[in-house]
C-alpha cells in the first residue's frame, strides 16, 4: 500500500447520493440502521430528496449520527415565480452541502453550463458548500470559485459496476487541481466497499461520491469503515 501523503491527513469526504430513491419511511429505516454503530473516519454527507431533507436532519440529530445533509440540486433562480423550483435560501436552513451539475441532470434534464454557473453563484451567495460534478475538464469552464469540491464522475463508470481505475482517476484529479487551484477532488462512479480504499490512497483524491452502494446501509457502512 502506498504511503498516505500529508494531504490525506484530511479526513475523506464520503457522500451518499440517494438520487430519486427512498420514501420517507425507507429513509428512516436507513438511518435507523446506523443507530449505535461505530462510525468514524470520514466527513459523511447524505443527499436525500427535497421532500424530507428537514426530517432526515431531525433524525440524524435524534439518533446522534455523525452525518451531514446535502441537497441533490438547487434552483438557478432566487425566490419568485418559478414553479417547482427549490432555491438556495430555502435550502440553507436544512442543508450544509449541495450537489450541482450531476451528469444525470446535465444529460436527462438538459442542464447547461450556463445554468450550472448560475446555480454555483446562488449556492455560493447562500454559503452552501458545493460539490460540483464533472465528467470532462471543459465542464470547469467559467468556474472560478474558491473552496469547491469537484466530483470527478466518468460517464461510463456511473451505475455500471465498471469503475475507472484509481490511477486514472488520480491523474484526472490532478488535472482538475491544475486548472482549479485549491479544489478538493472526490471520485464517483461504481464506488463500493471493495474499491473505496484504492481511491482514497491516491494523492489527489480526497473522498468519494457513492450512488448505488449508498442505498444499502450495510454496504455504505462498510464503505465508511474501509475509508478510515
Ligand atoms: P454510482 O453513482 O455509485 O451508482 O455509480 C454515482 C453517482 O452517480 O453519483
CSV table of C-alpha atoms and ligand atoms in Angstrom, one decimal:
chain,number,residue,atom,x,y,z
A,1,UNK,CA,0.0,0.0,0.0
A,2,UNK,CA,1.2,3.5,-0.9
A,3,UNK,CA,2.1,5.7,2.0
A,4,UNK,CA,-0.5,8.3,2.6
A,5,UNK,CA,0.6,11.9,1.8
A,6,UNK,CA,0.1,14.8,4.1
A,7,UNK,CA,-2.9,15.8,2.0
A,8,UNK,CA,-4.6,12.7,3.3
A,9,UNK,CA,-4.3,13.8,6.8
A,10,UNK,CA,-7.5,15.5,5.9
A,11,UNK,CA,-10.4,13.1,6.6
A,12,UNK,CA,-12.1,11.9,3.4
A,13,UNK,CA,-15.4,13.2,2.3
A,14,UNK,CA,-17.9,10.4,1.8
A,15,UNK,CA,-21.1,11.4,0.0
A,16,UNK,CA,-24.2,9.3,-0.3
A,17,UNK,CA,-26.2,10.4,-3.4
A,18,UNK,CA,-29.6,8.7,-3.0
A,19,UNK,CA,-30.8,10.1,-6.2
A,20,UNK,CA,-34.6,9.7,-6.7
A,21,UNK,CA,-34.8,6.8,-4.3
A,22,UNK,CA,-36.4,6.1,-0.9
A,23,UNK,CA,-39.8,7.0,0.5
A,24,UNK,CA,-39.6,8.8,3.8
A,25,UNK,CA,-40.2,5.5,5.7
A,26,UNK,CA,-37.3,3.9,3.8
A,27,UNK,CA,-35.0,6.8,4.6
A,28,UNK,CA,-36.0,6.5,8.2
A,29,UNK,CA,-35.2,2.7,8.2
A,30,UNK,CA,-31.8,3.5,6.5
A,31,UNK,CA,-30.9,6.0,9.2
A,32,UNK,CA,-32.1,3.7,11.9
A,33,UNK,CA,-29.7,1.0,10.8
A,34,UNK,CA,-26.8,3.3,11.8
A,35,UNK,CA,-28.0,3.9,15.3
A,36,UNK,CA,-25.4,2.8,17.9
A,37,UNK,CA,-22.9,1.7,15.2
A,38,UNK,CA,-19.3,2.8,15.3
A,39,UNK,CA,-18.9,5.3,12.5
A,40,UNK,CA,-15.7,7.2,12.1
A,41,UNK,CA,-13.1,8.1,9.5
A,42,UNK,CA,-14.9,10.4,7.2
A,43,UNK,CA,-17.0,13.5,6.8
A,44,UNK,CA,-20.2,11.8,5.8
A,45,UNK,CA,-22.9,13.7,3.9
A,46,UNK,CA,-26.2,12.2,2.8
A,47,UNK,CA,-28.2,13.6,-0.2
A,48,UNK,CA,-31.9,12.7,0.1
A,49,UNK,CA,-34.7,14.0,-2.0
A,50,UNK,CA,-36.0,17.5,-1.3
A,51,UNK,CA,-39.2,16.3,0.3
A,52,UNK,CA,-37.6,15.0,3.5
A,53,UNK,CA,-34.4,16.9,3.8
A,54,UNK,CA,-35.6,18.5,7.1
A,55,UNK,CA,-36.8,15.2,8.5
A,56,UNK,CA,-33.5,13.5,7.7
A,57,UNK,CA,-31.7,16.3,9.6
A,58,UNK,CA,-34.0,15.8,12.6
A,59,UNK,CA,-33.5,12.1,12.7
A,60,UNK,CA,-29.7,12.5,12.4
A,61,UNK,CA,-29.8,14.7,15.5
A,62,UNK,CA,-32.2,12.4,17.3
A,63,UNK,CA,-30.1,9.3,16.6
A,64,UNK,CA,-26.8,11.2,17.3
A,65,UNK,CA,-25.4,10.2,13.9
A,66,UNK,CA,-22.2,11.9,12.6
A,67,UNK,CA,-23.9,12.7,9.3
A,68,UNK,CA,-24.5,15.9,7.4
A,69,UNK,CA,-27.2,16.7,5.0
A,70,UNK,CA,-27.0,17.9,1.4
A,71,UNK,CA,-29.4,18.6,-1.4
A,72,UNK,CA,-29.1,17.0,-4.9
A,73,UNK,CA,-29.7,20.2,-6.8
A,74,UNK,CA,-30.9,23.8,-6.3
A,75,UNK,CA,-32.7,26.4,-8.4
A,76,UNK,CA,-30.6,28.7,-10.7
A,77,UNK,CA,-33.1,31.5,-9.6
A,78,UNK,CA,-33.8,33.3,-6.3
A,79,UNK,CA,-37.2,33.3,-4.7
A,80,UNK,CA,-40.1,34.1,-7.0
A,81,UNK,CA,-42.4,32.9,-9.7
A,82,UNK,CA,-40.5,29.7,-10.6
A,83,UNK,CA,-43.0,26.9,-10.1
A,84,UNK,CA,-41.5,23.6,-8.9
A,85,UNK,CA,-38.1,25.1,-8.1
A,86,UNK,CA,-36.3,25.0,-4.7
A,87,UNK,CA,-33.9,27.9,-4.2
A,88,UNK,CA,-30.7,28.4,-2.1
A,89,UNK,CA,-32.4,30.4,0.6
A,90,UNK,CA,-35.0,27.7,1.1
A,91,UNK,CA,-32.3,25.1,1.4
A,92,UNK,CA,-29.8,26.7,3.6
A,93,UNK,CA,-31.9,26.1,6.8
A,94,UNK,CA,-31.8,22.4,6.1
A,95,UNK,CA,-28.5,21.5,4.4
A,96,UNK,CA,-24.8,22.2,4.6
A,97,UNK,CA,-24.0,20.9,1.1
A,98,UNK,CA,-25.5,20.9,-2.4
A,99,UNK,CA,-24.6,18.8,-5.4
A,100,UNK,CA,-24.5,20.8,-8.7
A,101,UNK,CA,-24.2,19.6,-12.2
A,102,UNK,CA,-24.6,15.8,-11.7
A,103,UNK,CA,-24.3,14.1,-15.1
A,104,UNK,CA,-27.9,12.8,-14.9
A,105,UNK,CA,-29.1,16.4,-14.6
A,106,UNK,CA,-26.8,17.5,-17.5
A,107,UNK,CA,-28.0,14.7,-19.7
A,108,UNK,CA,-31.6,13.8,-18.8
A,109,UNK,CA,-32.7,17.4,-17.9
A,110,UNK,CA,-30.5,19.2,-20.4
A,111,UNK,CA,-28.8,21.3,-17.8
A,112,UNK,CA,-26.5,23.7,-19.5
A,113,UNK,CA,-23.1,25.0,-18.4
A,114,UNK,CA,-24.7,28.5,-18.1
A,115,UNK,CA,-27.4,27.2,-15.7
A,116,UNK,CA,-24.7,25.4,-13.7
A,117,UNK,CA,-22.7,28.6,-13.3
A,118,UNK,CA,-25.9,30.3,-12.1
A,119,UNK,CA,-26.5,27.6,-9.6
A,120,UNK,CA,-22.9,27.8,-8.4
A,121,UNK,CA,-23.4,31.6,-7.8
A,122,UNK,CA,-26.6,31.0,-5.9
A,123,UNK,CA,-25.1,28.4,-3.7
A,124,UNK,CA,-22.0,30.4,-3.0
A,125,UNK,CA,-24.1,33.5,-2.0
A,126,UNK,CA,-26.1,31.4,0.4
A,127,UNK,CA,-22.9,29.9,1.9
A,128,UNK,CA,-23.7,26.4,0.9
A,129,UNK,CA,-20.8,24.0,0.4
A,130,UNK,CA,-20.8,22.8,-3.2
A,131,UNK,CA,-19.9,19.5,-4.8
A,132,UNK,CA,-19.7,20.2,-8.5
A,133,UNK,CA,-19.9,17.1,-10.6
A,134,UNK,CA,-18.0,16.9,-13.8
A,135,UNK,CA,-17.0,14.2,-16.3
A,136,UNK,CA,-14.7,16.2,-18.5
A,137,UNK,CA,-12.3,19.1,-17.9
A,138,UNK,CA,-14.3,21.5,-20.1
A,139,UNK,CA,-17.1,21.4,-17.5
A,140,UNK,CA,-14.9,23.6,-15.3
A,141,UNK,CA,-15.0,26.4,-17.9
A,142,UNK,CA,-16.2,29.6,-16.3
A,143,UNK,CA,-15.8,28.1,-12.8
A,144,UNK,CA,-13.6,30.2,-10.6
A,145,UNK,CA,-15.0,29.9,-7.0
A,146,UNK,CA,-12.8,29.1,-4.1
A,147,UNK,CA,-13.3,26.1,-1.7
A,148,UNK,CA,-15.1,23.9,-4.2
A,149,UNK,CA,-15.3,20.2,-4.1
A,150,UNK,CA,-15.2,18.7,-7.5
A,151,UNK,CA,-16.6,15.2,-8.0
A,152,UNK,CA,-15.0,13.6,-11.0
A,153,UNK,CA,-17.5,11.1,-12.3
A,154,UNK,CA,-16.7,9.4,-15.7
A,155,UNK,CA,-19.9,8.8,-17.5
A,156,UNK,CA,-19.4,5.1,-18.2
A,157,UNK,CA,-18.5,4.4,-14.6
A,158,UNK,CA,-21.8,5.7,-13.2
A,159,UNK,CA,-24.1,3.0,-12.1
A,160,UNK,CA,-22.3,0.5,-14.4
A,161,UNK,CA,-20.3,-1.6,-11.9
A,162,UNK,CA,-17.4,-0.6,-14.1
A,163,UNK,CA,-15.4,1.9,-12.1
A,164,UNK,CA,-12.4,3.9,-13.5
A,165,UNK,CA,-9.1,2.7,-12.2
A,166,UNK,CA,-7.8,4.6,-9.2
A,167,UNK,CA,-4.7,5.6,-11.0
A,168,UNK,CA,-6.6,7.1,-14.0
A,169,UNK,CA,-9.0,8.9,-11.6
A,170,UNK,CA,-6.0,10.3,-9.7
A,171,UNK,CA,-4.4,11.6,-13.0
A,172,UNK,CA,-7.7,13.3,-13.8
A,173,UNK,CA,-8.0,14.7,-10.3
A,174,UNK,CA,-4.5,16.2,-10.8
A,175,UNK,CA,-5.6,17.8,-14.0
A,176,UNK,CA,-8.6,19.4,-12.2
A,177,UNK,CA,-6.3,20.7,-9.4
A,178,UNK,CA,-4.0,22.2,-12.0
A,179,UNK,CA,-7.0,24.0,-13.6
A,180,UNK,CA,-8.7,25.0,-10.3
A,181,UNK,CA,-6.2,25.8,-7.7
A,182,UNK,CA,-7.2,24.7,-4.2
A,183,UNK,CA,-10.1,22.5,-5.3
A,184,UNK,CA,-10.7,19.3,-3.4
A,185,UNK,CA,-11.4,16.4,-5.7
A,186,UNK,CA,-13.5,13.3,-5.0
A,187,UNK,CA,-14.2,10.4,-7.2
A,188,UNK,CA,-17.6,8.9,-8.1
A,189,UNK,CA,-18.7,6.0,-10.4
A,190,UNK,CA,-19.4,2.5,-9.1
A,191,UNK,CA,-17.6,3.0,-5.8
A,192,UNK,CA,-18.1,0.1,-3.4
A,193,UNK,CA,-16.8,-1.2,-0.2
A,194,UNK,CA,-14.0,-3.2,-2.0
A,195,UNK,CA,-12.6,-0.4,-4.2
A,196,UNK,CA,-13.1,2.6,-1.9
A,197,UNK,CA,-9.7,2.5,-0.2
A,198,UNK,CA,-7.9,2.3,-3.6
A,199,UNK,CA,-9.3,5.7,-4.5
A,200,UNK,CA,-8.6,7.2,-1.1
A,201,UNK,CA,-5.0,6.1,-1.2
A,202,UNK,CA,-4.4,8.3,-4.3
A,203,UNK,CA,-2.6,11.6,-3.7
A,204,UNK,CA,-5.2,13.8,-5.4
A,205,UNK,CA,-8.4,12.1,-4.3
A,206,UNK,CA,-9.9,13.3,-1.1
A,207,UNK,CA,-13.2,11.5,-1.0
A,208,UNK,CA,-15.9,9.5,-2.9
A,209,UNK,CA,-19.4,10.1,-4.2
A,210,UNK,CA,-21.4,7.0,-3.8
A,211,UNK,CA,-24.7,6.3,-5.6
A,212,UNK,CA,-26.0,2.7,-5.9
A,213,UNK,CA,-24.0,1.3,-3.0
A,214,UNK,CA,-25.2,4.1,-0.7
A,215,UNK,CA,-28.7,2.8,-0.8
A,216,UNK,CA,-27.9,-0.4,1.1
A,217,UNK,CA,-26.9,0.7,4.6
A,218,UNK,CA,-24.7,-2.3,5.2
A,219,UNK,CA,-22.6,-1.6,2.1
A,220,UNK,CA,-22.4,2.1,2.9
A,221,UNK,CA,-21.3,1.3,6.5
A,222,UNK,CA,-18.5,-0.9,5.0
A,223,UNK,CA,-17.5,1.9,2.6
A,224,UNK,CA,-17.2,4.2,5.6
A,225,UNK,CA,-15.2,1.6,7.6
A,226,UNK,CA,-12.9,0.8,4.7
A,227,UNK,CA,-12.3,4.5,4.0
A,228,UNK,CA,-11.0,5.2,7.5
B,1,LIG,P1,-22.9,5.0,-8.7
B,1,LIG,O1,-23.4,6.5,-8.8
B,1,LIG,O2,-22.1,4.9,-7.4
B,1,LIG,O3,-24.2,4.3,-8.6
B,1,LIG,O4,-22.1,4.7,-9.9
B,1,LIG,C1,-22.6,7.6,-8.6
B,1,LIG,C2,-23.2,8.9,-8.9
B,1,LIG,O5,-24.0,9.0,-9.9
B,1,LIG,O6,-23.1,9.9,-8.1
